[in-house]
Short mmCIF file of C-alpha atoms and ligand atoms in Angstrom, two decimals:
data_model
loop_
_atom_site.label_atom_id
_atom_site.label_comp_id
_atom_site.label_asym_id
_atom_site.label_seq_id
_atom_site.Cartn_x
_atom_site.Cartn_y
_atom_site.Cartn_z
CA MET I 7 -8.01 20.93 -0.75
CA LEU I 8 -10.59 18.97 0.67
CA ARG I 9 -14.33 19.40 -0.41
CA GLN I 10 -15.68 20.22 2.68
CA ASP I 11 -12.84 23.15 3.14
CA ILE I 12 -14.18 24.30 -0.43
CA LEU I 13 -17.59 24.52 0.48
CA ASN I 14 -16.82 26.04 4.13
CA GLN I 15 -14.85 28.85 2.17
CA TYR I 16 -18.11 29.53 0.31
CA ARG I 17 -20.21 29.49 3.46
CA ALA I 18 -17.59 31.94 4.82
CA LEU I 19 -18.19 34.29 2.24
CA LEU I 20 -21.81 34.09 1.39
CA GLY I 21 -23.24 32.42 4.41
CA PRO I 22 -24.01 29.10 5.06
CA GLU I 23 -27.69 29.11 4.13
CA LYS I 24 -27.02 29.33 0.10
CA ILE I 25 -24.44 26.78 0.66
CA ASP I 26 -26.36 24.14 2.40
CA ARG I 27 -29.56 24.80 0.04
CA LEU I 28 -27.07 24.28 -2.84
CA CYS I 29 -26.02 20.92 -1.44
CA GLN I 30 -29.49 19.91 -0.53
CA MET I 31 -30.54 20.51 -4.04
CA ALA I 32 -27.69 18.96 -5.61
CA ALA I 33 -28.26 15.71 -3.33
CA THR I 34 -31.75 15.15 -5.36
CA ILE I 35 -30.35 14.74 -8.74
CA LYS I 36 -26.92 12.92 -7.18
CA ASN I 37 -26.99 10.29 -9.96
CA VAL I 38 -28.08 11.84 -12.89
CA LYS I 39 -25.29 11.88 -15.62
CA ILE I 40 -24.99 15.45 -16.61
CA VAL I 41 -23.11 16.14 -19.52
CA HIS I 42 -21.67 19.88 -21.08
CA VAL I 43 -20.08 20.43 -24.32
CA ASN I 44 -18.71 23.42 -25.80
CA SER I 45 -16.00 24.39 -28.41
CA THR I 46 -12.89 25.21 -26.48
CA LYS I 47 -10.82 24.33 -23.24
CA ASP I 48 -9.58 27.83 -22.70
CA GLY I 49 -10.41 31.52 -23.81
CA GLY I 50 -13.58 33.07 -23.80
CA GLY I 51 -16.52 33.38 -20.97
CA VAL I 52 -17.58 29.96 -21.92
CA ALA I 53 -14.49 28.05 -21.02
CA GLU I 54 -14.00 30.29 -18.08
CA ILE I 55 -17.42 29.55 -16.59
CA LEU I 56 -16.88 25.58 -17.10
CA SER I 57 -13.86 25.50 -15.66
CA GLN I 58 -15.09 26.66 -12.62
CA MET I 59 -18.55 25.08 -12.70
CA VAL I 60 -17.75 21.26 -13.65
CA PRO I 61 -15.37 21.26 -10.35
CA LEU I 62 -17.82 22.66 -7.96
CA MET I 63 -20.56 20.33 -9.50
CA LYS I 64 -18.07 17.52 -8.78
CA ILE I 65 -17.47 18.96 -5.11
CA LEU I 66 -21.09 18.71 -5.01
CA ASP I 67 -20.92 14.90 -5.98
CA LEU I 68 -22.87 15.45 -9.14
CA ASN I 69 -22.00 13.27 -11.89
CA VAL I 70 -20.98 15.74 -14.59
CA GLN I 71 -18.56 15.46 -17.52
CA TRP I 72 -17.33 18.15 -19.49
CA HIS I 73 -16.28 17.32 -23.36
CA ILE I 74 -15.26 19.49 -25.97
CA ILE I 75 -16.20 18.94 -29.82
CA GLN I 76 -13.28 19.05 -32.00
CA GLY I 77 -12.93 21.21 -35.54
CA GLU I 78 -10.63 22.49 -37.99
CA THR I 79 -10.35 25.98 -39.38
CA GLY I 80 -13.07 26.04 -41.66
CA PHE I 81 -15.53 24.90 -39.26
CA PHE I 82 -14.77 27.66 -36.67
CA GLN I 83 -14.47 30.48 -39.55
CA CYS I 84 -18.13 29.27 -39.77
CA THR I 85 -18.93 29.17 -36.26
CA LYS I 86 -17.24 32.91 -35.95
CA MET I 87 -19.60 33.88 -39.15
CA PHE I 88 -22.49 32.84 -37.16
CA HIS I 89 -21.47 34.61 -34.03
CA ASN I 90 -20.65 37.72 -36.03
CA LEU I 91 -24.15 37.62 -37.59
CA LEU I 92 -26.13 36.66 -34.48
CA GLN I 93 -24.62 39.54 -32.89
CA GLY I 94 -26.04 41.82 -35.63
CA GLU I 95 -22.89 42.40 -37.43
CA ASN I 96 -23.70 43.09 -41.31
CA SER I 97 -21.32 40.97 -42.63
CA SER I 98 -21.46 38.03 -45.57
CA LEU I 99 -23.52 34.91 -44.93
CA PRO I 100 -21.62 31.63 -44.80
CA SER I 101 -21.22 29.83 -48.19
CA PRO I 102 -23.31 26.65 -48.62
CA SER I 103 -19.76 24.67 -48.73
CA SER I 104 -19.17 26.20 -45.39
CA LEU I 105 -22.47 25.34 -44.01
CA GLN I 106 -21.70 21.77 -44.89
CA ILE I 107 -18.45 21.94 -42.84
CA TYR I 108 -20.38 23.06 -39.88
CA GLU I 109 -22.86 19.90 -40.02
CA GLN I 110 -20.23 17.30 -41.13
CA THR I 111 -17.95 18.45 -38.03
CA ASN I 112 -21.08 18.25 -35.61
CA LYS I 113 -21.82 14.74 -37.08
CA LYS I 114 -18.29 13.54 -36.95
CA ASN I 115 -18.40 15.02 -33.00
CA ALA I 116 -21.57 12.98 -32.56
CA ALA I 117 -20.30 9.68 -33.78
CA THR I 118 -16.87 10.54 -31.42
CA LEU I 119 -19.23 11.32 -28.54
CA LYS I 120 -22.17 8.56 -29.07
CA LYS I 121 -22.12 6.70 -25.95
CA VAL I 122 -21.71 9.43 -23.40
CA LEU I 123 -24.54 11.78 -25.08
CA GLN I 124 -26.91 8.81 -25.79
CA GLU I 125 -26.43 7.93 -22.14
CA ALA I 126 -26.47 11.18 -20.82
CA ASP I 127 -29.67 12.60 -18.59
CA ILE I 128 -28.85 15.70 -18.94
CA VAL I 129 -26.89 17.40 -21.83
CA PHE I 130 -25.95 21.36 -21.93
CA ILE I 131 -24.87 22.61 -25.20
CA HIS I 132 -23.05 25.85 -25.02
CA ASP I 133 -23.49 28.57 -27.95
CA ILE I 134 -23.68 27.70 -31.75
CA GLN I 135 -20.60 25.39 -32.44
CA PRO I 136 -22.09 22.32 -31.04
CA LEU I 137 -25.52 23.03 -31.46
CA SER I 138 -26.51 20.61 -34.59
CA LEU I 139 -25.03 17.59 -32.39
CA LEU I 140 -28.62 16.92 -31.30
CA SER I 141 -29.84 16.09 -34.77
CA HIS I 142 -27.76 13.18 -34.90
CA PHE I 143 -29.57 11.76 -31.54
CA PRO I 144 -33.16 10.93 -32.83
CA ASN I 145 -33.63 8.58 -29.79
CA ARG I 146 -31.92 10.25 -27.34
CA LYS I 147 -32.32 9.37 -23.69
CA GLY I 148 -31.95 12.64 -21.92
CA LYS I 149 -32.77 16.42 -22.00
CA TRP I 150 -30.86 18.91 -24.03
CA ILE I 151 -30.73 22.28 -22.87
CA TRP I 152 -29.23 25.03 -25.54
CA ARG I 153 -27.62 27.30 -23.25
CA CYS I 154 -27.22 30.66 -25.28
CA HIS I 155 -24.26 32.70 -24.34
CA ILE I 156 -23.99 35.32 -27.01
CA ASP I 157 -25.97 38.78 -27.47
CA LEU I 158 -29.24 37.68 -29.69
CA SER I 159 -31.26 41.32 -29.42
CA THR I 160 -30.87 41.63 -33.41
CA PRO I 161 -29.96 38.52 -34.82
CA SER I 162 -29.46 38.21 -38.72
CA GLU I 163 -32.54 36.52 -39.91
CA TYR I 164 -31.15 34.08 -42.29
CA ILE I 165 -29.07 32.74 -40.04
CA TRP I 166 -31.02 32.58 -36.96
CA GLN I 167 -33.59 30.36 -39.31
CA TYR I 168 -31.19 28.54 -40.20
CA LEU I 169 -29.94 27.24 -36.48
CA LYS I 170 -33.41 27.59 -35.32
CA LYS I 171 -34.18 24.17 -36.95
CA TYR I 172 -31.69 22.61 -34.64
CA ILE I 173 -32.63 24.74 -31.45
CA ASP I 174 -36.24 23.70 -31.99
CA LEU I 175 -35.25 20.16 -31.10
CA TYR I 176 -34.24 20.88 -27.74
CA ASP I 177 -36.14 20.46 -24.82
CA ALA I 178 -35.12 23.99 -23.21
CA SER I 179 -33.19 27.15 -24.12
CA ILE I 180 -31.09 29.35 -21.39
CA PHE I 181 -30.40 33.10 -22.23
CA SER I 182 -28.42 35.05 -20.22
CA MET I 183 -31.05 38.30 -20.41
CA LYS I 184 -34.68 38.41 -21.20
CA GLU I 185 -33.55 40.45 -24.54
CA PHE I 186 -31.86 38.12 -26.01
CA SER I 187 -34.83 35.33 -25.71
CA GLN I 188 -36.45 34.35 -28.89
CA LYS I 189 -39.70 32.57 -29.59
CA LEU I 190 -39.18 29.06 -29.20
CA PRO I 191 -41.53 25.61 -28.74
CA HIS I 192 -39.81 25.11 -25.54
CA PRO I 193 -39.21 26.36 -21.82
CA ILE I 194 -37.15 29.27 -22.00
CA TYR I 195 -34.66 30.32 -18.44
CA ILE I 196 -33.14 33.36 -18.26
CA ILE I 197 -30.09 32.92 -16.31
CA PRO I 198 -27.09 35.32 -16.38
CA PRO I 199 -23.58 34.26 -16.19
CA SER I 200 -21.45 34.51 -12.91
CA ILE I 201 -17.60 34.49 -11.71
CA ASP I 202 -15.89 32.10 -9.26
CA PRO I 203 -14.41 34.11 -6.27
CA LEU I 204 -12.65 31.31 -5.27
CA SER I 205 -10.96 31.12 -8.46
CA GLU I 206 -7.60 32.43 -9.32
CA LYS I 207 -8.75 35.17 -11.52
CA ASN I 208 -10.89 36.90 -8.45
CA ILE I 209 -9.13 35.68 -5.13
CA GLU I 210 -7.65 38.30 -3.22
CA LEU I 211 -3.86 38.92 -3.77
CA ASP I 212 -1.51 41.13 -1.49
CA SER I 213 -0.27 44.42 -3.09
CA TYR I 214 3.52 42.91 -3.05
CA GLU I 215 2.37 40.14 -5.63
CA ILE I 216 0.18 42.90 -7.63
CA LYS I 217 3.61 44.92 -7.95
CA ASN I 218 5.31 42.24 -8.67
CA ILE I 219 3.39 41.04 -11.58
CA LEU I 220 2.98 44.76 -12.87
CA THR I 221 6.56 45.47 -12.79
CA LYS I 222 7.49 42.46 -14.96
CA LEU I 223 4.79 43.16 -17.18
CA GLN I 224 7.12 46.76 -17.27
CA ILE I 225 4.10 48.63 -16.47
CA ASP I 226 4.97 51.86 -14.04
CA ASN I 227 3.15 51.09 -10.81
CA ASN I 228 3.40 54.86 -10.21
CA ARG I 229 1.28 56.11 -12.58
CA PRO I 230 -2.61 55.54 -13.30
CA TYR I 231 -3.90 52.78 -15.52
CA LEU I 232 -6.97 52.08 -17.62
CA LEU I 233 -7.34 48.40 -18.66
CA GLN I 234 -9.68 46.40 -20.78
CA VAL I 235 -9.27 42.08 -20.73
CA SER I 236 -10.55 41.00 -23.86
CA ARG I 237 -10.41 38.59 -26.59
CA PHE I 238 -8.83 40.61 -29.60
CA ASP I 239 -12.54 40.88 -31.32
CA ARG I 240 -14.06 43.88 -32.98
CA PHE I 241 -17.19 43.59 -30.95
CA LYS I 242 -15.05 44.45 -27.51
CA ASP I 243 -14.01 47.72 -29.68
CA PRO I 244 -10.16 47.77 -28.58
CA LEU I 245 -9.83 50.55 -31.30
CA GLY I 246 -12.45 52.65 -29.51
CA VAL I 247 -10.73 51.87 -26.37
CA ILE I 248 -7.03 53.46 -27.84
CA GLU I 249 -9.25 56.35 -28.95
CA THR I 250 -11.11 56.79 -25.59
CA TYR I 251 -7.33 56.59 -23.74
CA ARG I 252 -6.10 59.50 -26.09
CA LEU I 253 -8.72 61.90 -25.35
CA ALA I 254 -8.05 61.06 -21.75
CA LYS I 255 -4.63 61.66 -22.04
CA THR I 256 -4.60 65.12 -23.26
CA LYS I 257 -5.61 66.12 -19.69
CA HIS I 258 -3.45 63.25 -18.04
CA PRO I 259 -0.44 62.79 -19.67
CA GLU I 260 0.70 60.44 -17.14
CA LEU I 261 -1.99 57.73 -17.99
CA GLN I 262 -1.10 54.30 -19.51
CA LEU I 263 -3.67 52.15 -21.06
CA ILE I 264 -3.32 48.16 -21.10
CA LEU I 265 -4.88 46.01 -23.38
CA ALA I 266 -4.41 42.42 -22.20
CA GLY I 267 -6.01 39.58 -24.03
CA GLY I 268 -5.38 36.18 -25.70
CA GLY I 269 -7.21 33.92 -28.23
CA ALA I 270 -9.76 31.19 -28.03
CA SER I 271 -9.34 28.34 -29.81
CA ASP I 272 -12.66 28.56 -31.46
CA ASP I 273 -12.13 32.32 -32.96
CA PRO I 274 -10.06 32.44 -35.42
CA GLU I 275 -9.96 36.60 -36.01
CA GLY I 276 -7.88 37.01 -32.97
CA ASP I 277 -4.52 37.58 -34.87
CA LYS I 278 -6.42 39.91 -37.38
CA VAL I 279 -7.80 42.42 -35.00
CA LEU I 280 -4.59 42.14 -32.71
CA LYS I 281 -2.42 43.54 -35.46
CA GLU I 282 -5.01 46.08 -36.07
CA VAL I 283 -4.83 47.19 -32.62
CA GLU I 284 -1.08 47.00 -32.81
CA LYS I 285 -0.96 49.39 -35.73
CA SER I 286 -3.45 51.63 -34.16
CA SER I 287 -0.98 52.25 -31.15
CA GLU I 288 2.40 52.17 -32.67
CA GLY I 289 4.83 54.73 -31.34
CA ASP I 290 2.86 55.18 -28.03
CA LEU I 291 5.22 53.42 -25.21
CA ASP I 292 2.34 53.80 -22.76
CA ILE I 293 0.44 51.40 -24.52
CA HIS I 294 0.69 48.30 -23.37
CA ILE I 295 -0.64 45.21 -25.58
CA ILE I 296 -0.24 42.05 -23.36
CA VAL I 297 -0.80 38.99 -25.25
CA LEU I 298 -1.44 36.20 -22.33
CA PRO I 299 -1.30 32.47 -22.56
CA SER I 300 -4.93 30.98 -21.64
CA ASN I 301 -4.03 29.81 -18.00
CA SER I 302 -2.80 33.65 -16.95
CA HIS I 303 -5.60 33.69 -14.69
CA ARG I 304 -3.24 35.41 -11.40
CA ILE I 305 -1.83 37.94 -13.82
CA ILE I 306 -5.24 39.10 -15.28
CA ASN I 307 -6.27 39.18 -11.50
CA ALA I 308 -3.43 41.55 -10.70
CA LEU I 309 -4.00 44.04 -13.94
CA GLN I 310 -7.61 44.12 -12.64
CA ARG I 311 -6.80 44.71 -9.12
CA GLY I 312 -4.21 47.51 -9.89
CA ALA I 313 -6.38 49.40 -12.58
CA ASN I 314 -7.75 52.78 -11.83
CA ILE I 315 -10.42 52.38 -14.13
CA VAL I 316 -11.41 49.31 -16.06
CA LEU I 317 -12.85 49.85 -19.47
CA GLN I 318 -15.12 47.25 -21.14
CA LYS I 319 -16.38 48.99 -24.26
CA SER I 320 -18.09 46.37 -26.17
CA LEU I 321 -20.44 47.03 -29.00
CA LYS I 322 -22.26 44.02 -28.10
CA GLU I 323 -21.67 41.75 -25.23
CA GLY I 324 -23.79 38.57 -24.27
CA PHE I 325 -22.56 39.28 -20.76
CA GLY I 326 -18.99 40.30 -20.03
CA LEU I 327 -17.39 38.38 -17.34
CA THR I 328 -14.47 41.01 -17.41
CA VAL I 329 -17.07 43.76 -15.93
CA ALA I 330 -18.33 41.31 -12.97
CA GLU I 331 -14.26 40.51 -12.48
CA ALA I 332 -13.65 44.32 -12.14
CA LEU I 333 -16.97 45.02 -9.90
CA TRP I 334 -15.89 42.26 -7.83
CA LYS I 335 -12.47 43.84 -6.90
CA SER I 336 -14.27 47.16 -6.31
CA LYS I 337 -13.46 48.79 -9.67
CA PRO I 338 -15.22 51.54 -10.89
CA VAL I 339 -15.81 50.16 -14.52
CA ILE I 340 -16.94 52.20 -17.69
CA GLY I 341 -18.76 49.90 -19.97
CA GLY I 342 -20.32 49.69 -23.72
CA ASN I 343 -24.00 50.24 -23.44
CA ALA I 344 -24.51 46.86 -24.93
CA GLY I 345 -26.13 43.56 -23.84
CA GLY I 346 -25.16 41.95 -20.60
CA ILE I 347 -22.97 44.64 -19.69
CA ARG I 348 -26.29 46.68 -18.72
CA LEU I 349 -27.16 44.26 -16.12
CA GLN I 350 -24.05 44.69 -14.16
CA VAL I 351 -23.05 48.55 -15.00
CA ILE I 352 -25.81 50.45 -13.26
CA ASP I 353 -25.04 54.05 -14.78
CA GLY I 354 -23.96 56.30 -12.20
CA GLN I 355 -24.17 53.82 -9.49
CA THR I 356 -21.66 51.01 -10.38
CA GLY I 357 -19.76 52.78 -12.72
CA PHE I 358 -20.60 54.32 -16.14
CA LEU I 359 -22.69 53.05 -19.66
CA VAL I 360 -21.02 54.70 -22.71
CA THR I 361 -21.34 54.59 -26.59
CA THR I 362 -18.54 56.99 -27.91
CA PRO I 363 -15.02 57.52 -27.19
CA GLN I 364 -15.74 61.08 -26.20
CA GLU I 365 -18.19 59.69 -23.71
CA ALA I 366 -16.21 57.37 -22.25
CA ALA I 367 -13.21 59.98 -22.12
CA ASP I 368 -16.10 62.31 -20.13
CA ARG I 369 -16.49 59.71 -17.63
CA ILE I 370 -12.84 58.81 -17.05
CA GLU I 371 -12.47 62.70 -16.60
CA ASP I 372 -15.34 62.46 -13.87
CA PHE I 373 -13.35 59.50 -12.12
CA PHE I 374 -10.60 61.60 -11.77
CA GLN I 375 -11.98 64.94 -10.69
CA ASN I 376 -13.87 62.57 -7.81
CA PRO I 377 -11.77 59.67 -6.55
CA GLN I 378 -14.72 58.92 -4.11
CA LEU I 379 -16.89 58.63 -7.10
CA GLY I 380 -14.76 55.87 -8.01
CA GLN I 381 -14.60 54.05 -4.50
CA GLU I 382 -18.33 54.28 -4.31
CA CYS I 383 -18.84 52.58 -7.50
CA GLY I 384 -16.46 49.90 -6.84
CA ARG I 385 -18.20 49.11 -3.46
CA ARG I 386 -21.53 48.90 -5.07
CA GLY I 387 -20.08 47.02 -7.93
CA LYS I 388 -18.80 44.52 -5.40
CA GLU I 389 -22.30 44.40 -3.62
CA LEU I 390 -24.19 43.96 -6.72
CA VAL I 391 -21.76 40.85 -8.11
CA LYS I 392 -22.19 39.35 -4.39
CA GLU I 393 -25.95 39.31 -4.50
CA LYS I 394 -26.21 38.59 -8.26
CA PHE I 395 -23.32 37.03 -10.54
CA LEU I 396 -21.47 34.43 -8.44
CA ILE I 397 -21.06 31.05 -9.53
CA THR I 398 -23.08 29.47 -6.39
CA ARG I 399 -26.32 31.57 -7.65
CA GLN I 400 -26.05 30.55 -11.06
CA LEU I 401 -25.45 26.62 -10.27
CA GLN I 402 -28.73 27.06 -8.09
CA ASP I 403 -30.44 28.33 -11.12
CA TYR I 404 -28.95 25.09 -13.22
CA LEU I 405 -30.08 22.81 -10.48
CA VAL I 406 -33.54 24.28 -10.76
CA VAL I 407 -33.72 24.07 -14.47
CA MET I 408 -32.37 20.31 -14.23
CA THR I 409 -35.08 19.38 -11.82
CA ASP I 410 -37.78 20.96 -13.88
CA MET I 411 -36.61 18.86 -16.94
CA LEU I 412 -36.22 15.45 -15.18
CA LEU I 413 -39.61 16.02 -13.40
CA SER I 414 -41.27 16.70 -16.71
CA THR I 415 -40.33 13.14 -17.80
CA GLY I 416 -40.53 11.39 -14.31
CA GLN I 417 -36.79 10.72 -15.25
CA LYS I 418 -35.31 11.98 -11.94
CA ASN I 419 -36.90 8.98 -9.90
CA ARG I 420 -35.42 6.68 -12.27
CA ALA I 421 -32.09 8.21 -12.43
CA SER I 422 -31.96 8.15 -8.77
CA MET I 423 -32.85 4.68 -7.81
N1 UDP N 11 -9.69 36.01 -20.46
C1 UDP N 11 -8.57 35.63 -20.06
N2 UDP N 11 -7.56 35.84 -20.92
C2 UDP N 11 -7.47 36.60 -22.03
C3 UDP N 11 -8.73 37.23 -22.16
C4 UDP N 11 -9.83 36.87 -21.79
O1 UDP N 11 -8.68 34.98 -18.98
O2 UDP N 11 -6.71 36.76 -22.21
C5 UDP N 11 -10.80 36.02 -19.63
C6 UDP N 11 -11.51 37.05 -19.04
O3 UDP N 11 -11.00 37.16 -17.34
C7 UDP N 11 -12.89 36.76 -18.62
C8 UDP N 11 -13.28 35.51 -20.04
O4 UDP N 11 -11.75 35.04 -20.40
O5 UDP N 11 -13.01 35.62 -17.69
C9 UDP N 11 -14.01 36.51 -21.14
O6 UDP N 11 -15.25 36.41 -20.96
P1 UDP N 11 -16.14 37.34 -21.07
O7 UDP N 11 -17.84 37.34 -20.79
O8 UDP N 11 -15.95 39.00 -20.86
O9 UDP N 11 -15.70 37.51 -22.83
P2 UDP N 11 -16.33 36.33 -24.09
O10 UDP N 11 -14.70 36.08 -24.24
O11 UDP N 11 -16.79 35.11 -23.54
O12 UDP N 11 -16.91 37.13 -25.61
#
């Protein structure tokens, strides 16, 4: 599709002013070299955002590249430990040899990406996997921004101090919520993530296609279902979701549960958690565990649109794109009372916040007893996402950060000459 056609689709959806403003802001940093770096091409929220954000930046004529660091299993085991410890899990610390693998892997990637990162005007480093890259660019030309996507409200102090020595080197940090921000020696921005309303994951689907997809997945179209879409990760509490479903099913024997998820190449724990989930659901044919390849966006879209209630019962959550995706489809959401879910599930307004499976089952019952409540929550949820959690808003926020960064050195003028 042509650039103008795509922009016109956003204009039709969101009004011309917002999109014209984006175009104007982007034009002021047209020749600035922007690079995003993360650790996986697909699987998980960061890849999901970048796979929409980078093309949109290109449509706006920005000079942007996206690079993915490479690592062996030991590297991702170490970074998953960081991830768990930073999100408050009380687990064992990485060994000195594991930390060495972390540092060495970043050193190797720094060598591979040397030219592009040395010459970039703005570098966004996403999450902790590529964090220590910056220590290998003592004479960097550009501004480096650490974009943190995880729930940092209760980090392990030991790991935080270990990583902070790298974070301190950055020119700015971005957190998804102010509750996650930490004391750092540089400017901090609070920018929640977003979804793309024009992506395969979120575009409108007709009911025929939805029904077809559900039938292929052997889901009974004539019975209600609960849905949680997530990587198989303990913080997403899939076992708590199964318990919730079992409690709700005592009152609604016709209920089905769909747990849809795939892996992410930077998450080595997925298989283990998936096995636990399969074991816990053994013998119940109404629990559908659907393991999907990473590009199953239309299938997930259909699952979300077909669901009666969407669950995201996370115990910790940086943001939870799946919540925004469900709200955008006007679904009532029952979310774990954690992190970024609180920005989206406004208790009693766009869904319900819960902690225990019993609470979740009680709220499911509320939706069953009062279908209008679910419709109202869905309607308000869609409005909230439209106002706050679409990609155009997030890109505008990034343009502000980039402009601030460039102005702070006068680099903007140099780069656009
Ligand atoms: N997702 C997907 N396939 C899966 C599981 C998840 O495409 O099998 C997508 C999901 O629709 C969402 C993103 O991956 O867009 C997950 O982002 P979220 O912020 O919910 O969680 P994260 O995985 O980043 O912790």
